[in-house]
Tab-separated table of C-alpha atoms in Angstrom:
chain	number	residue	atom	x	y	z
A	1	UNK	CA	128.538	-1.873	142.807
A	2	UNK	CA	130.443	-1.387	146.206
A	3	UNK	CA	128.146	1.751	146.556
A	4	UNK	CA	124.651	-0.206	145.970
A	5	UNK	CA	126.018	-2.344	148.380
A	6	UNK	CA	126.630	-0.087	151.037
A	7	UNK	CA	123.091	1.589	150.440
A	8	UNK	CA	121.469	-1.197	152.108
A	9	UNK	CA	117.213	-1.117	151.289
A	10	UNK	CA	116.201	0.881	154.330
A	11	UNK	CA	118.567	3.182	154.149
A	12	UNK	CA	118.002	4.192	150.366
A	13	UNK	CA	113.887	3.780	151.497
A	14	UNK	CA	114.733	6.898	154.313
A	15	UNK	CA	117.096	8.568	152.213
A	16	UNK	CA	113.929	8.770	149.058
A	17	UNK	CA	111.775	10.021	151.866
A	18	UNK	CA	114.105	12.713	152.605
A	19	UNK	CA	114.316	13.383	148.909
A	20	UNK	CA	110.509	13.610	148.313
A	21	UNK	CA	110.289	15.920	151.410
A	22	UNK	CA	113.350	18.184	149.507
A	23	UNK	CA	111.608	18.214	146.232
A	24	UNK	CA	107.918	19.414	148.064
A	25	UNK	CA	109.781	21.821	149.403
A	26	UNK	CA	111.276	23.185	146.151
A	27	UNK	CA	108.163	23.318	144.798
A	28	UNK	CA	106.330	25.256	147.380
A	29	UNK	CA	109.570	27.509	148.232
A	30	UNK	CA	110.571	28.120	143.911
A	31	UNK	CA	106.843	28.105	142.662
A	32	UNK	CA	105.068	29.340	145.410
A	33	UNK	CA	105.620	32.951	145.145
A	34	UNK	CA	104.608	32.564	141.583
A	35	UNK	CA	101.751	31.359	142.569
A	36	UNK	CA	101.703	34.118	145.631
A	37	UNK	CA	102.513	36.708	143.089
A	38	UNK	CA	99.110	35.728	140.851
A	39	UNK	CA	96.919	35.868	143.853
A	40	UNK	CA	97.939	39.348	144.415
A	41	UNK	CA	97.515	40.309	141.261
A	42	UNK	CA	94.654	41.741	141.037
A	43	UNK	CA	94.544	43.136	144.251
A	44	UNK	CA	97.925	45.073	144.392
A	45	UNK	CA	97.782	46.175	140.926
A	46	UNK	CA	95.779	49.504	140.533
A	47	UNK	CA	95.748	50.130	137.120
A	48	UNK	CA	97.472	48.073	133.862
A	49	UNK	CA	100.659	49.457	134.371
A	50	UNK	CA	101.214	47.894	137.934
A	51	UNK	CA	99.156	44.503	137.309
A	52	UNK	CA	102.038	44.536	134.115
A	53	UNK	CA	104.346	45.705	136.357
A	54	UNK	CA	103.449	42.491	138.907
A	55	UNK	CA	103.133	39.763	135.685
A	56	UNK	CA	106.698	40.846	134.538
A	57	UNK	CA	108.278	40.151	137.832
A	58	UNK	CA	107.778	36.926	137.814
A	59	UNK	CA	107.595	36.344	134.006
A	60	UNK	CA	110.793	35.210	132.853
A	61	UNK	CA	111.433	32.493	135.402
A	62	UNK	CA	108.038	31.196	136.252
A	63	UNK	CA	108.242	28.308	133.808
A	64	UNK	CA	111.643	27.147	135.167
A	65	UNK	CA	110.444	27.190	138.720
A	66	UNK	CA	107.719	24.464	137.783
A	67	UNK	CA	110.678	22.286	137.112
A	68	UNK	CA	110.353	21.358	140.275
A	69	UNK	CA	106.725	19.942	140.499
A	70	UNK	CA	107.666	17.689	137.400
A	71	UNK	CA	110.706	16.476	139.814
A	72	UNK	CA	108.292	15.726	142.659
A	73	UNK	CA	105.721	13.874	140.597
A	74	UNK	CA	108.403	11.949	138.878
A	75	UNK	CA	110.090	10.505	141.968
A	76	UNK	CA	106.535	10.236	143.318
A	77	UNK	CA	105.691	7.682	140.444
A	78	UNK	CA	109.177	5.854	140.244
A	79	UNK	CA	110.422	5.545	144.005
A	80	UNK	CA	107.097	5.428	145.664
A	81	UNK	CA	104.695	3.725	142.981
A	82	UNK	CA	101.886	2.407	145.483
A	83	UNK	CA	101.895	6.083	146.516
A	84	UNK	CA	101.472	7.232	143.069
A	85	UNK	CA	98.377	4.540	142.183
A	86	UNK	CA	96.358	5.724	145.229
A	87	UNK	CA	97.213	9.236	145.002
A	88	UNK	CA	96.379	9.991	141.646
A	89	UNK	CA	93.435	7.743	141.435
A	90	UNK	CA	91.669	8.826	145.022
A	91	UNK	CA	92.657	12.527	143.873
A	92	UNK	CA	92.200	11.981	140.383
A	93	UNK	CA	89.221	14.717	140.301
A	94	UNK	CA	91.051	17.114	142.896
A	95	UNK	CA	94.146	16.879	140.710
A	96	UNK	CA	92.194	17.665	137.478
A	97	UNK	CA	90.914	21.010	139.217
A	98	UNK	CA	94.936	21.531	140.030
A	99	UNK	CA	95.415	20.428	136.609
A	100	UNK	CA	92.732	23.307	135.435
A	101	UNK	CA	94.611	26.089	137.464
A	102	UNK	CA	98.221	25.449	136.304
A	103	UNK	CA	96.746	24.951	132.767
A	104	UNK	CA	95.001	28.571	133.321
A	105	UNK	CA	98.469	30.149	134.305
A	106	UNK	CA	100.380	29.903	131.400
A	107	UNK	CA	97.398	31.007	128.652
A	108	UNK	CA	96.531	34.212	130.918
A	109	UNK	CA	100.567	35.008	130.835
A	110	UNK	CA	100.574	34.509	126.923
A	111	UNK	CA	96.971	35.923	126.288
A	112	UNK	CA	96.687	39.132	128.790
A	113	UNK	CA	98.487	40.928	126.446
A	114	UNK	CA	97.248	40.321	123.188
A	115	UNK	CA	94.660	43.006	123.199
A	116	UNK	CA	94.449	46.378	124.896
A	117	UNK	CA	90.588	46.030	125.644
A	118	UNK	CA	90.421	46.443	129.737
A	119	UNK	CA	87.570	44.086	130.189
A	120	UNK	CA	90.067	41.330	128.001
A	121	UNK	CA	92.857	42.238	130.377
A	122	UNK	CA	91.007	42.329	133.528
A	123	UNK	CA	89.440	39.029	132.578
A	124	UNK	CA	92.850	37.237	132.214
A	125	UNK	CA	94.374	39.132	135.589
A	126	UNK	CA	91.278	36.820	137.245
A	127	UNK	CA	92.315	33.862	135.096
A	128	UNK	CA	95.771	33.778	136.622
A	129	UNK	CA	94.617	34.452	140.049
A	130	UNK	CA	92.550	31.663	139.745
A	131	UNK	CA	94.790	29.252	138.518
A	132	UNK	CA	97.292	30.595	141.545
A	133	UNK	CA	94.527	30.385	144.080
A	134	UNK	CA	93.360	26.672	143.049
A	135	UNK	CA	96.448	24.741	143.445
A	136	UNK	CA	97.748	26.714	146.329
A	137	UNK	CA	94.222	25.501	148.082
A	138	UNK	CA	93.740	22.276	146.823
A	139	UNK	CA	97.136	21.324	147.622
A	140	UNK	CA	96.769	22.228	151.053
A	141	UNK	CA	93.685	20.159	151.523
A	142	UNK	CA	95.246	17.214	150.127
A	143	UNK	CA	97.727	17.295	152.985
A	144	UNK	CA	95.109	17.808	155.159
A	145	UNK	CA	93.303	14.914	154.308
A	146	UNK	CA	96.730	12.982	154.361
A	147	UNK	CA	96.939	14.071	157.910
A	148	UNK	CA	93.351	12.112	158.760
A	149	UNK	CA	93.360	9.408	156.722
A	150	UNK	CA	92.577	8.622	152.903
A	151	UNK	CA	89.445	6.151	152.640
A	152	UNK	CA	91.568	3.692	150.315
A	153	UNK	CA	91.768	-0.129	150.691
A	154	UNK	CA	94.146	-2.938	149.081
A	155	UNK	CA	92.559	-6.374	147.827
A	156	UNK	CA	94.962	-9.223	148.716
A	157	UNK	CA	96.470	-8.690	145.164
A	158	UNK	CA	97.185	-5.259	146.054
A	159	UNK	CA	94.381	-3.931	143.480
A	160	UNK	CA	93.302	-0.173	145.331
A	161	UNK	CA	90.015	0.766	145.816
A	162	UNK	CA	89.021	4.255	146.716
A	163	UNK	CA	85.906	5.113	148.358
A	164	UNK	CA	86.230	8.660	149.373
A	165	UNK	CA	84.726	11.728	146.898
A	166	UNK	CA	85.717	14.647	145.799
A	167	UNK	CA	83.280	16.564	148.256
A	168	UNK	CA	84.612	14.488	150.971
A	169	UNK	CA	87.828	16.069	150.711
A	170	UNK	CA	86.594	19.763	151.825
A	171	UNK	CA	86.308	18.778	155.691
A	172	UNK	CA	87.079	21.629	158.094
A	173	UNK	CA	90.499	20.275	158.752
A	174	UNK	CA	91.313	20.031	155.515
A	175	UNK	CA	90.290	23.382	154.550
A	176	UNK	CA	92.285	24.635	157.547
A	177	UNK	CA	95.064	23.172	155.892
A	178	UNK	CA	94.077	24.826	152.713
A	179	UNK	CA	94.123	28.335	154.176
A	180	UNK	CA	97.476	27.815	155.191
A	181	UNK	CA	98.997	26.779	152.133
A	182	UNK	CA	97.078	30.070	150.351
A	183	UNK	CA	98.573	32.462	153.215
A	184	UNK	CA	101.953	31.329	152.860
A	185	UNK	CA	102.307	31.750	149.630
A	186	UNK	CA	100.846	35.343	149.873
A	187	UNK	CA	103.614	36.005	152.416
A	188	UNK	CA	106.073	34.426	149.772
A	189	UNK	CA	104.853	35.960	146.987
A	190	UNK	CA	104.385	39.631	148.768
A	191	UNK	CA	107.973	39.227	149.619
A	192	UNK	CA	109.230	38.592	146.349
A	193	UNK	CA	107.382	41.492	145.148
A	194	UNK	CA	108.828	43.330	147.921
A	195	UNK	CA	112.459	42.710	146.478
A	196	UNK	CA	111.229	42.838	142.509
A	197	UNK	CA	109.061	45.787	142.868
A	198	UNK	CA	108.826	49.715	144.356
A	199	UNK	CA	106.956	52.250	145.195
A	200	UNK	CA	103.086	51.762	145.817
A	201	UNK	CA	103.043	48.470	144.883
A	202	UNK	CA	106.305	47.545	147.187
A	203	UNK	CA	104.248	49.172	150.135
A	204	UNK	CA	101.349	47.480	149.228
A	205	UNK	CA	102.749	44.298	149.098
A	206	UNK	CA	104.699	44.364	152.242
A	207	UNK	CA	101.594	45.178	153.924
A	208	UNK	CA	99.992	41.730	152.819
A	209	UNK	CA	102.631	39.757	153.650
A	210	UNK	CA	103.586	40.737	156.936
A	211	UNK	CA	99.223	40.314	157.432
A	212	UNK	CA	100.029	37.190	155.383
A	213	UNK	CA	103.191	35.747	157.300
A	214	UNK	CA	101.371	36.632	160.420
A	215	UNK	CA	98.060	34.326	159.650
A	216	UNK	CA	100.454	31.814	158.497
A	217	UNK	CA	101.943	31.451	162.071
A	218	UNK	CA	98.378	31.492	163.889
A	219	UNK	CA	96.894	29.519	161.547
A	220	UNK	CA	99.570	27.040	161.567
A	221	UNK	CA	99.619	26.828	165.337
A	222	UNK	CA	95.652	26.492	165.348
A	223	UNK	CA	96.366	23.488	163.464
A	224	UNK	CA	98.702	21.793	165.514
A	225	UNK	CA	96.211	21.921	168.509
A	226	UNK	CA	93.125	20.837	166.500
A	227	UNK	CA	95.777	17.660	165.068
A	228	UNK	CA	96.426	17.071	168.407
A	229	UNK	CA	93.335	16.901	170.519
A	230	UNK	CA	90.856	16.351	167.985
A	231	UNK	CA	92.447	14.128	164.917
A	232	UNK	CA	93.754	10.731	165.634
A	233	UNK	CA	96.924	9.511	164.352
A	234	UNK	CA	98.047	5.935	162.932
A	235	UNK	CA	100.941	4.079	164.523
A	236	UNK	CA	101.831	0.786	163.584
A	237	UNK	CA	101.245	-2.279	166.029
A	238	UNK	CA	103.595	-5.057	164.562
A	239	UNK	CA	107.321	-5.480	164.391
A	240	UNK	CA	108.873	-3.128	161.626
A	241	UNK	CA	111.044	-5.309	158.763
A	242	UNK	CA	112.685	-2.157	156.981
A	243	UNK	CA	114.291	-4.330	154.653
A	244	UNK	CA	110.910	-6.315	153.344
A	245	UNK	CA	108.970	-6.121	150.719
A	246	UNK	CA	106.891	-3.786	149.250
A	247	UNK	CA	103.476	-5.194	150.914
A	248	UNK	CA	101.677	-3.070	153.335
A	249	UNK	CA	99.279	-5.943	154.131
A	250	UNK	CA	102.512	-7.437	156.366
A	251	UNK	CA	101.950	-5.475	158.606
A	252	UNK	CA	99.271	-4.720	161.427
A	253	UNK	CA	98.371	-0.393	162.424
A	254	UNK	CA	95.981	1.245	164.384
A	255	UNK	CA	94.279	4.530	164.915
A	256	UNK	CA	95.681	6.682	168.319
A	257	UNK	CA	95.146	9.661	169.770
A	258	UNK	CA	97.864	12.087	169.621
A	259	UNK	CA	99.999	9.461	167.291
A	260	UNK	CA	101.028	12.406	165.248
A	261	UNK	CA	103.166	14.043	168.439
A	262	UNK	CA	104.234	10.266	169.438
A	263	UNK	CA	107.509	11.693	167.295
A	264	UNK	CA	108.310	14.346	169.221
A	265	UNK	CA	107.889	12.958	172.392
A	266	UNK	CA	110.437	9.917	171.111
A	267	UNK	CA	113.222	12.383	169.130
A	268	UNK	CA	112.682	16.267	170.482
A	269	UNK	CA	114.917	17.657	167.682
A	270	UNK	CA	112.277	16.955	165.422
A	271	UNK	CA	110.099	19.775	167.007
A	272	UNK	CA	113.047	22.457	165.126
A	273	UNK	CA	110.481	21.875	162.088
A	274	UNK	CA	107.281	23.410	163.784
A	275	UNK	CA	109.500	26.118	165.835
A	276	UNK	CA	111.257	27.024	162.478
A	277	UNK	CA	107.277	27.094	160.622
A	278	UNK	CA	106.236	29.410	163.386
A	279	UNK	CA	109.509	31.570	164.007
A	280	UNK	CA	110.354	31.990	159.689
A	281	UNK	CA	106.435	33.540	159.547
A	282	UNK	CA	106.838	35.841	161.753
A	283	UNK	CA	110.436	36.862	161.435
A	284	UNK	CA	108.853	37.389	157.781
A	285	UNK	CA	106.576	39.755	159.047
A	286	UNK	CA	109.128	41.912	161.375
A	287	UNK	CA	111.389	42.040	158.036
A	288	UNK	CA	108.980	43.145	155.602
A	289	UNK	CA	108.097	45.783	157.976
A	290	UNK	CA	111.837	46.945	158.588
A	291	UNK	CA	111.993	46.598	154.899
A	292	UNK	CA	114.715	43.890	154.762
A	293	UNK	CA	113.123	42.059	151.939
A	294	UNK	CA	115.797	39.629	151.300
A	295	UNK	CA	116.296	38.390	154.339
A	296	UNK	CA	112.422	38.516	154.163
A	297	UNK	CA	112.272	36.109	151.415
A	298	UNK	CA	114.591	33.398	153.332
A	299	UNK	CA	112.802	34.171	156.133
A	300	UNK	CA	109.532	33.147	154.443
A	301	UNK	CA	111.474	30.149	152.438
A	302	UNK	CA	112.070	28.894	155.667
A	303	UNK	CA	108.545	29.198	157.242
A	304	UNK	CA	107.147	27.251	154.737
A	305	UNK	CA	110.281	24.205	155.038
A	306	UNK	CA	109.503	24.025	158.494
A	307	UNK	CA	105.742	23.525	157.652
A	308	UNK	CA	106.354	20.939	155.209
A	309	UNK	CA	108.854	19.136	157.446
A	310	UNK	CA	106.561	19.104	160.119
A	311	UNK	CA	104.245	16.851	158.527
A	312	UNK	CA	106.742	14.673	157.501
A	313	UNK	CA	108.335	15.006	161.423
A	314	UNK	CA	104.516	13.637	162.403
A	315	UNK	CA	103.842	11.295	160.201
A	316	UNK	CA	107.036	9.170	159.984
A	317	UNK	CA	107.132	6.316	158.863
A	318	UNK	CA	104.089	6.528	157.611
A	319	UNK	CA	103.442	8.257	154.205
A	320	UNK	CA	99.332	7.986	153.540
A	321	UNK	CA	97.325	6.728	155.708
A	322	UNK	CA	94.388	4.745	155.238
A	323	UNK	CA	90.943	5.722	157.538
A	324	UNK	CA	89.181	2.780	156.255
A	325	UNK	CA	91.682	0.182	157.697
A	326	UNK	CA	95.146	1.093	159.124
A	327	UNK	CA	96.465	-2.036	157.958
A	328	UNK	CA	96.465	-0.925	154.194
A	329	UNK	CA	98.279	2.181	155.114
A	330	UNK	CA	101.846	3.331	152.964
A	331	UNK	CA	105.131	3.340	154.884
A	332	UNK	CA	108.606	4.246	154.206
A	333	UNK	CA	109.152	0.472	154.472
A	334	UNK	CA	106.364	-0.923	152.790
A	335	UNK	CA	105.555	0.820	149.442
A	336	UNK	CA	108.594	1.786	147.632
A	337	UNK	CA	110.158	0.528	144.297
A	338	UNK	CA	112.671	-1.656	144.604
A	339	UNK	CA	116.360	-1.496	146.210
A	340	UNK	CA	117.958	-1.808	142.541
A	341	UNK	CA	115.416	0.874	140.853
A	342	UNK	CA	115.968	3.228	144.453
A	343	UNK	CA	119.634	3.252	144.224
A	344	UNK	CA	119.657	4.065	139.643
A	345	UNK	CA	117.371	6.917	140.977
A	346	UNK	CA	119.354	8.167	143.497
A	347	UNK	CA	122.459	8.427	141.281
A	348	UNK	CA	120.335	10.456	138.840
A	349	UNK	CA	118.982	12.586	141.103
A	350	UNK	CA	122.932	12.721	142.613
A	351	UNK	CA	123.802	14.399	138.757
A	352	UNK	CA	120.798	16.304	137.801
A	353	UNK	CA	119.419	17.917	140.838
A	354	UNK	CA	122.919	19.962	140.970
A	355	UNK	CA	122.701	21.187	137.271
A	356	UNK	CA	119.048	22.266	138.281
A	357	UNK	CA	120.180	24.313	141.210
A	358	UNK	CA	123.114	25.759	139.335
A	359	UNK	CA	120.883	26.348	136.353
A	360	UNK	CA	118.536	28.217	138.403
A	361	UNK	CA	121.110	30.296	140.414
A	362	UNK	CA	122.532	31.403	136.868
A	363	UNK	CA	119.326	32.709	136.086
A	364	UNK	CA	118.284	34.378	138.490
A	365	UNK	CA	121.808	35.688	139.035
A	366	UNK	CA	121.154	36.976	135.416
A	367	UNK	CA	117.380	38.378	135.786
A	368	UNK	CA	118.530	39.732	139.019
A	369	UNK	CA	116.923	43.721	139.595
A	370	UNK	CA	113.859	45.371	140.525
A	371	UNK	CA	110.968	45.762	137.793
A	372	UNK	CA	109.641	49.092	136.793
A	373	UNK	CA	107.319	51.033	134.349
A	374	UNK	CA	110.232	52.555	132.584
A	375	UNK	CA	111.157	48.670	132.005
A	376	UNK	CA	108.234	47.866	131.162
A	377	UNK	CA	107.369	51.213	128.499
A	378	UNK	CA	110.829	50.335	127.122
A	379	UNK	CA	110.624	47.078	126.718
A	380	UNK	CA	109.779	46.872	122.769
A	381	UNK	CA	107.109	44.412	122.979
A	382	UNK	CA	109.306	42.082	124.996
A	383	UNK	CA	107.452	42.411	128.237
A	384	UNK	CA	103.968	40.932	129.305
């Protein structure tokens, strides 16, 4: 109890927002080359062999790594439930194409190999590209559209009302965002194949991701400028209670031009999140090409933390934004659970988020080695 005390609301409210930004990053740093590794597939494997070769790199630990999305949805739903409601309701049909693609992973892992007919085979490589490429993009359009504004609004009991579409979501920013989110993890995913993999399809794949981490970087910077001069931001107008309740309607926002860089002009250590998006690219891209693919790999980890942290850096405190009236918009103070259900969480997450990382660490530690044919010609029937 002297704990829960001493985790006062706001501070518990900043320290869940920190915890939601870890967990997106596990997700898109753990699962993203898995994801980078399936949109290569079919493109850096030449023949069975390889594309077998590619599947198997990644095949023993793929499932695990999803851990990671269930984490983020879950603290998603319980510490930030007005987040959840619109989110998954004004997304619903964007998450059911997600929804599609991760379903399509895990049958074209378990079916590919079931019969030795190349046109089967080929059909299910395509199957698990597509259900890499889908979330990768459609993930990165969300943010995008995060970044403008969601067309939600609250009735005075709170009930949310979306008016936005599904078609409404593929603007040009948002599909800018897309691209990025599908180029960096092809420079993840080239990297880890880079470390798992040799010969042709090592060289081919740190060819694509240095190409990969490269477009990351210039995309990511193209972004920035378009956020800046072209997309207004959201600020809010009244006095900030970060100890009230859960209500966005108490308080009063506004669109602004250039709100989104009104946090780096107020804290300048918060621009060490788009400097570390831009310098882990293309420090990615100098190491795959000096063939130092493990630093490669952090390198590329790190790119894509710094991306991720730079939307949180701009958006603070708010978390979705509303275009149809700032004053329904989601803050870190205004659309959380409660202090009691915050801090049970947080001691939770305090337990289990250790065992996950030690977990993990033993695994790979234990899968740890390059893939091969001879692994996979020996592997009686074990391998995909």
């Amino acid at each position: 109890m002297i704990l829960h005390t001493l985790l006062n609301y706001d501070t518990l409210r900043v320290i869940w927002w920190v915890l939601l930004g870890v967990l997106l990053i596990g997700f898109a740093v753990m699962d993203g080359f898995d994801l980078g590794t399936g949109m290569l597939l079919p493109f850096l494997g030449k023949n069975d062999l390889e594309r077998r070769v590619i599947i198997n790199s990644v095949g023993p630990t793929w499932e695990g790594n999803q851990v990671w999305l269930v984490l983020g949805g879950g603290a998603i739903f319980a510490a930030w439930p007005q987040l959840y409601a619109v989110s998954f309701s004004g997304f619903y049909l964007a998450m059911f194409v997600i929804l599609i693609g991760l379903i399509l992973r895990p049958v074209a892992f378990k079916y590919r190999s079931k019969n030795e007919s190349p046109t089967w085979r080929s059909r299910w490589d395509w199957a698990l590209f597509a259900g890499s490429f889908i979330p990768a993009l459609i993930c990165g359009v969300a943010m995008g559209n995060v970044l403008q504004g969601v067309p939600f609004r609250l009735t005075p009991e709170l009930y949310i009302h979306y008016d936005g579409s599904f078609f409404g979501l593929l603007n040009p920013f948002a599909i800018l965002a897309g691209l990025i989110s599908v180029s960096m993890l092809l420079m993840h995913g080239a990297a880890w194949l880079c470390i798992k993999t040799e010969g042709a399809i090592a060289a081919r794949a740190r060819t694509v991701g240095s190409i990969s981490a490269v477009l990351t970087a210039v995309l990511f910077v193209l972004a920035g400028i378009v956020l800046w001069k072209f997309v207004d931001g959201y600020r809010i107008t009244s006095v900030l209670n970060t100890t009230g309740p859960s209500n966005p309607l108490f308080k009063t926002a506004a669109h602004a031009p250039g709100a989104w860089m009104q946090n780096y002009q107020q804290y300048p250590w918060t621009m060490a999140a788009p400097i570390l998006g831009v310098v882990g690219s293309l420090l990615a891209a100098v190491l795959l090409r000096a063939r130092k693919e493990g630093v490669a790999m952090i390198s590329s980890g790190l790119g894509i933390a710094g991306i991720i942290l730079t939307v949180g850096a701009s958006m603070f405190p708010m978390i979705l934004p509303s275009s149809v009236d700032p004053r329904f918009s989601l803050t870190v103070w205004d659309s959380s659970s409660s202090h009691m259900t915050l801090f049970i969480m947080l001691v939770c997450t305090a337990v289990f988020i250790p065992l996950i990382v030690a977990y993990t660490s033993w695994v790979y530690s234990v899968l740890w080695g390059k893939v091969n044919a001879k692994d996979i010609n020996d592997g009686n029937g074990h391998a995909y």
